[in-house]
GROMACS .gro file of C-alpha atoms in nm:
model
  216
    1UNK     CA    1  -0.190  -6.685  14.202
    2UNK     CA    2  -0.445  -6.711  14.561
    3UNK     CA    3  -0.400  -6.943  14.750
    4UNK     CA    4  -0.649  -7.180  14.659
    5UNK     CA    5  -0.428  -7.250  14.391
    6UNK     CA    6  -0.093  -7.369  14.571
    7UNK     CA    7  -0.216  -7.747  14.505
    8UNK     CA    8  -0.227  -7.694  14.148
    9UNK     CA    9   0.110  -7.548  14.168
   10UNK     CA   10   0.241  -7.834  14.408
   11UNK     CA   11   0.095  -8.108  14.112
   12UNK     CA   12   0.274  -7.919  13.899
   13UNK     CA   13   0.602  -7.918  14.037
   14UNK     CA   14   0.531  -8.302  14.070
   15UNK     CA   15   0.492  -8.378  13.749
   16UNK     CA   16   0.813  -8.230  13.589
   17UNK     CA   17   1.010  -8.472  13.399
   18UNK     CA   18   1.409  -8.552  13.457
   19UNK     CA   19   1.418  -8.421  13.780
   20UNK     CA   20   1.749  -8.610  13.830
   21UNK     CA   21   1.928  -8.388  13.570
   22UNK     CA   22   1.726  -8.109  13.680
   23UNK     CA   23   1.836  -8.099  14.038
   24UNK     CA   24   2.198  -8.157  13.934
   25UNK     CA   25   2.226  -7.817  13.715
   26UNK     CA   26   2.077  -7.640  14.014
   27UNK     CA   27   2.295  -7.730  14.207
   28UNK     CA   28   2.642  -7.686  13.946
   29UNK     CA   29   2.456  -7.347  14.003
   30UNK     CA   30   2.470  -7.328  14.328
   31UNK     CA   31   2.837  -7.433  14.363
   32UNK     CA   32   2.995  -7.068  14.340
   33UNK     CA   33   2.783  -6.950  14.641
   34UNK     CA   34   2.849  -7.271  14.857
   35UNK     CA   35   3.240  -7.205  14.815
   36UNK     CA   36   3.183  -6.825  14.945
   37UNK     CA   37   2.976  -6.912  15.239
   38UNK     CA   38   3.085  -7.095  15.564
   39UNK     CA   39   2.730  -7.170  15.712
   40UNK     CA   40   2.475  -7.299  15.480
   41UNK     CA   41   2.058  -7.337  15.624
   42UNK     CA   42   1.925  -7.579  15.371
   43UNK     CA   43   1.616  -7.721  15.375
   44UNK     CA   44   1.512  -8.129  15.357
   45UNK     CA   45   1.316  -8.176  15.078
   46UNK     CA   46   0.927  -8.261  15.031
   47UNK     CA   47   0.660  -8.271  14.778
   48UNK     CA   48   0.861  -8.275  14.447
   49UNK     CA   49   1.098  -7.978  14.584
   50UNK     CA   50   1.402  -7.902  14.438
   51UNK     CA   51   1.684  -8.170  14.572
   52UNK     CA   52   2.041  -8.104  14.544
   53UNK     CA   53   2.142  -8.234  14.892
   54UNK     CA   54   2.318  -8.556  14.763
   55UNK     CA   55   2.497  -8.368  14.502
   56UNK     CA   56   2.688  -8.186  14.767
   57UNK     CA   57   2.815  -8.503  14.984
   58UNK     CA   58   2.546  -8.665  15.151
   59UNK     CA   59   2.202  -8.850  15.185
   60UNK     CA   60   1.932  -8.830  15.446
   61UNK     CA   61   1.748  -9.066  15.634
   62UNK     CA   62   1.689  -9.047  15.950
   63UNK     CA   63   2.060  -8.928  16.031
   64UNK     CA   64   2.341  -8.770  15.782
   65UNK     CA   65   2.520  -9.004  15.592
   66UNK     CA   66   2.797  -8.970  15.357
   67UNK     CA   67   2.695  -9.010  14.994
   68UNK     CA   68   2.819  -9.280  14.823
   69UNK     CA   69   2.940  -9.156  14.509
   70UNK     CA   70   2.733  -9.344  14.281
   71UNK     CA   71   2.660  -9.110  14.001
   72UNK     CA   72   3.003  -8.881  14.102
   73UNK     CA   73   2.757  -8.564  14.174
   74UNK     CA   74   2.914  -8.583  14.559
   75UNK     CA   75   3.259  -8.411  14.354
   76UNK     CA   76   3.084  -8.138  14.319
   77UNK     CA   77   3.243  -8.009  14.700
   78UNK     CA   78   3.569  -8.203  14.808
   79UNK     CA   79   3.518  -8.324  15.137
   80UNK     CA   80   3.756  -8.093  15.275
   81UNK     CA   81   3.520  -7.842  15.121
   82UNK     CA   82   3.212  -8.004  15.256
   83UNK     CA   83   3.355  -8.043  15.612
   84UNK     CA   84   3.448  -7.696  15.629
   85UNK     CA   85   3.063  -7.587  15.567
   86UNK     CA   86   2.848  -7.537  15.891
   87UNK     CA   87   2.553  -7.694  15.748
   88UNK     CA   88   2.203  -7.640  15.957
   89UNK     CA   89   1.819  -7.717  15.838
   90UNK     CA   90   1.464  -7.517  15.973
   91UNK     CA   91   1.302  -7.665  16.243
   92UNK     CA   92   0.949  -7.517  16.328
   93UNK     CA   93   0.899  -7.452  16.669
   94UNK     CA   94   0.565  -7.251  16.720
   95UNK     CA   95   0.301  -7.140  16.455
   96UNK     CA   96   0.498  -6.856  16.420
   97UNK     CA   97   0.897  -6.975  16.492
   98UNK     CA   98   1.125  -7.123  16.259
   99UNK     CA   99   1.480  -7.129  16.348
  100UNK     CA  100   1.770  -7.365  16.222
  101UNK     CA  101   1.998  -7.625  16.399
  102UNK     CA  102   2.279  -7.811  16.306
  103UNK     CA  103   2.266  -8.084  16.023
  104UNK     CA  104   2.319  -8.383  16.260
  105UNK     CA  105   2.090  -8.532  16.468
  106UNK     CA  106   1.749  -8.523  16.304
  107UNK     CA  107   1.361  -8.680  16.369
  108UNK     CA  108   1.045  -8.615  16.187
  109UNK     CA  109   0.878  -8.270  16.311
  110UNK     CA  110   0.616  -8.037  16.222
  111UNK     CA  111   0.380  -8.117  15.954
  112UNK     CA  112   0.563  -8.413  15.901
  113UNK     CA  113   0.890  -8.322  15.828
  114UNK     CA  114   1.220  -8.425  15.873
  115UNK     CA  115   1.395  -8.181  16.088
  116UNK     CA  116   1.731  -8.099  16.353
  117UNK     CA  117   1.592  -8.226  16.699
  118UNK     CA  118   1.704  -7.853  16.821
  119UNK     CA  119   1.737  -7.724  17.162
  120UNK     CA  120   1.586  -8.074  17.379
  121UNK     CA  121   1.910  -8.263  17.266
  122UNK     CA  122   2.152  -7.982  17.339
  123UNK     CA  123   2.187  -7.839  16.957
  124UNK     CA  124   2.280  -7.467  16.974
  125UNK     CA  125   2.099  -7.229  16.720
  126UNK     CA  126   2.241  -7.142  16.376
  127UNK     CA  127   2.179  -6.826  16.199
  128UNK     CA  128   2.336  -6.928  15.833
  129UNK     CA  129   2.511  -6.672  15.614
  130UNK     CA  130   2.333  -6.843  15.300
  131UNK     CA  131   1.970  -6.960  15.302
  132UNK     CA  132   1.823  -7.201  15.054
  133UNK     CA  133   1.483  -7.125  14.989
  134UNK     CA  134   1.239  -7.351  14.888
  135UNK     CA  135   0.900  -7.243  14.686
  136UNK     CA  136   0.602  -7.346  14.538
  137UNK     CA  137   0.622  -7.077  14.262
  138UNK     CA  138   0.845  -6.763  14.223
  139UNK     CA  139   0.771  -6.434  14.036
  140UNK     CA  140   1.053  -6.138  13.979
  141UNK     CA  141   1.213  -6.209  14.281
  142UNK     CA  142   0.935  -6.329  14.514
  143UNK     CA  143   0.806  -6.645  14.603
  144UNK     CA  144   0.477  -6.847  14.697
  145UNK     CA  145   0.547  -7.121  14.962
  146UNK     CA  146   0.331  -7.320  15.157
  147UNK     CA  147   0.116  -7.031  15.307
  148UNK     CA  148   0.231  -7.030  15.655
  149UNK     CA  149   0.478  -6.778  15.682
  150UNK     CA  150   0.790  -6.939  15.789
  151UNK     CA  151   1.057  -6.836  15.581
  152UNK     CA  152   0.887  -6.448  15.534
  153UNK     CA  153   0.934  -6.383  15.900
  154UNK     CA  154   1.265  -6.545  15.901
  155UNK     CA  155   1.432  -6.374  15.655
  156UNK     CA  156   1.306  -6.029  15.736
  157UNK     CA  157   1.425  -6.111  16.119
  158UNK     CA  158   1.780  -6.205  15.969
  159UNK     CA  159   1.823  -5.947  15.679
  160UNK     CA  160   2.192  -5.998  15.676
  161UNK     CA  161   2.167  -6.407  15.543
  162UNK     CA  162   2.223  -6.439  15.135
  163UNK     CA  163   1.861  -6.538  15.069
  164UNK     CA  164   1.864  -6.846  14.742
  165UNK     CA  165   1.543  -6.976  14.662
  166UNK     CA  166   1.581  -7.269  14.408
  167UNK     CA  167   1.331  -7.382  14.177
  168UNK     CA  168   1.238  -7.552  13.857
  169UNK     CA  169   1.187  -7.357  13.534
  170UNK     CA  170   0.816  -7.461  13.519
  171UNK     CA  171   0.758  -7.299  13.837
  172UNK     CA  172   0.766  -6.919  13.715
  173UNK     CA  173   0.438  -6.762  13.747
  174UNK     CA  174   0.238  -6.459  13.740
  175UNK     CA  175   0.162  -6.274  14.080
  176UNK     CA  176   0.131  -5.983  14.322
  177UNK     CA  177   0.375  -6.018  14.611
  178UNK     CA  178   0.180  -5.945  14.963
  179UNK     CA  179   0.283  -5.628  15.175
  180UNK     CA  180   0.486  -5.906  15.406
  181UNK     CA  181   0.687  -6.110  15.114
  182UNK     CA  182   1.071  -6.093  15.125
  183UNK     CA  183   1.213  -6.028  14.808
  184UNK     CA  184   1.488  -6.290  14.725
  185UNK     CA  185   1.836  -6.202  14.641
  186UNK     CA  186   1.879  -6.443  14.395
  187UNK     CA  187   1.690  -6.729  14.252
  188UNK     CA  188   1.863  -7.023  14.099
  189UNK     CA  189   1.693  -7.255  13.830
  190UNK     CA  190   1.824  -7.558  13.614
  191UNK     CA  191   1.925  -7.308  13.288
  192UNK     CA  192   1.915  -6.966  13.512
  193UNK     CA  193   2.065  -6.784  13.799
  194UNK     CA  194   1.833  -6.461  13.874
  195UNK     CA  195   1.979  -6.221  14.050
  196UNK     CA  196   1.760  -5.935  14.237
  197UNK     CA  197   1.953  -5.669  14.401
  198UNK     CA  198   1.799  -5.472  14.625
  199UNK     CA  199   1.593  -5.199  14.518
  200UNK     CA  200   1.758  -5.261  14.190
  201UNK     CA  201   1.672  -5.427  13.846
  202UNK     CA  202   1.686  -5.763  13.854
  203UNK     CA  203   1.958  -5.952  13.648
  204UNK     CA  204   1.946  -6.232  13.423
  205UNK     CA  205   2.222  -6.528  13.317
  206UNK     CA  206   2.028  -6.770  13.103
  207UNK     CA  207   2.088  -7.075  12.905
  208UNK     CA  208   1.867  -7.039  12.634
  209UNK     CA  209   2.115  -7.205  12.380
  210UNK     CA  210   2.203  -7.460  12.603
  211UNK     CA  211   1.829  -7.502  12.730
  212UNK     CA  212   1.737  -7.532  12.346
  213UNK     CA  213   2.002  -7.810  12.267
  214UNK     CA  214   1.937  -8.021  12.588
  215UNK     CA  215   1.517  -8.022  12.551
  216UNK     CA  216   1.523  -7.930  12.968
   0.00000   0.00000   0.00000
């Protein structure tokens, strides 16, 4: 996959049915790791990205809310549970910087994003034990994002961070990994959780049966 081809990927991901259910398993998948981890970076979703941010407690606007618990996905983390996780999001702050802030005041950034306001309104920096990865497509362990670099630098600065990347099933492709790509430790889709340990062989829990029965 070159990178002419991220649009067709990005359609792709766009076009996948029941995301609502989808985005829901990822995140009963996620669950185990957010009870282990006491500062979660997660990213703000764009572009038909995977979106499991009101299943764990809250909504976003323009500021964190609370999530009303319309469908009863916000259970999924008691709120003692939720308030005890430092939760921070990326904010882009050169062509070549990414860094993460706190989870509470937040404006529309880079490229259009929503983002922490960061240093100019007194936010400190984060560096989370557990990243959430987005992609555009994923391949044994590696990913294809946007094409700018962001996360790559990040996570090979910060080697020490549980590295997640979440993603629909539909999004598994074929593809070389550049020189520069940061292999994921674990990748987490709506009837898998991959697991990649380092310089190991990578380990699979599926949900074929389940996957089978459901039609997902």
């Amino acid at each position: 996959m070159d990178t002419m081809n991220r649009k067709l990927w990005i359609q792709k991901r766009k076009q996948i049915a029941n995301k609502q259910e989808r985005n829901f398993r990822i995140a009963c998948r996620l669950l185990p790791f957010f009870k282990q981890y006491p500062s979660i970076g997660i990213y703000l979703p764009i572009l038909g990205e995977v979106d499991v941010l009101e299943h764990f407690g809250f909504q976003l606007s323009n500021q964190l809310k609370d999530q009303k618990d319309l469908y009863g996905f916000s259970k999924l983390l008691s709120k003692q549970q939720f308030e005890a996780i430092q939760w921070s999001a990326p904010k882009v702050e050169s062509e070549t910087t990414m860094r993460f802030y706190p989870l509470d005041q937040l404006e529309i950034g880079a490229f259009g994003i929503l983002e922490p306001k960061g240093l100019k309104s007194g936010q400190k920096e984060v560096v989370p034990s557990l990243i959430v990865v987005p992609l555009v497509a994923f391949c044994d362990g590696y990913r294809k994002g946007y094409g700018k670099g962001y996360y790559d630098r990040y996570l090979q600065k910060h080697p020490n961070c549980l590295r997640i990347g979440v993603a629909f099933d539909k999004q598994e492709a074929s593809f070389v990994p550049e020189a520069w790509d940061q292999r994921l430790d674990v990748i987490i889709t709506e009837t898998r959780v991959l697991h990649y340990p380092r310089n190991s062989e990578t380990i699979n829990d599926e949900d074929e049966q389940e996957t089978k029965k459901e039609g997902l």
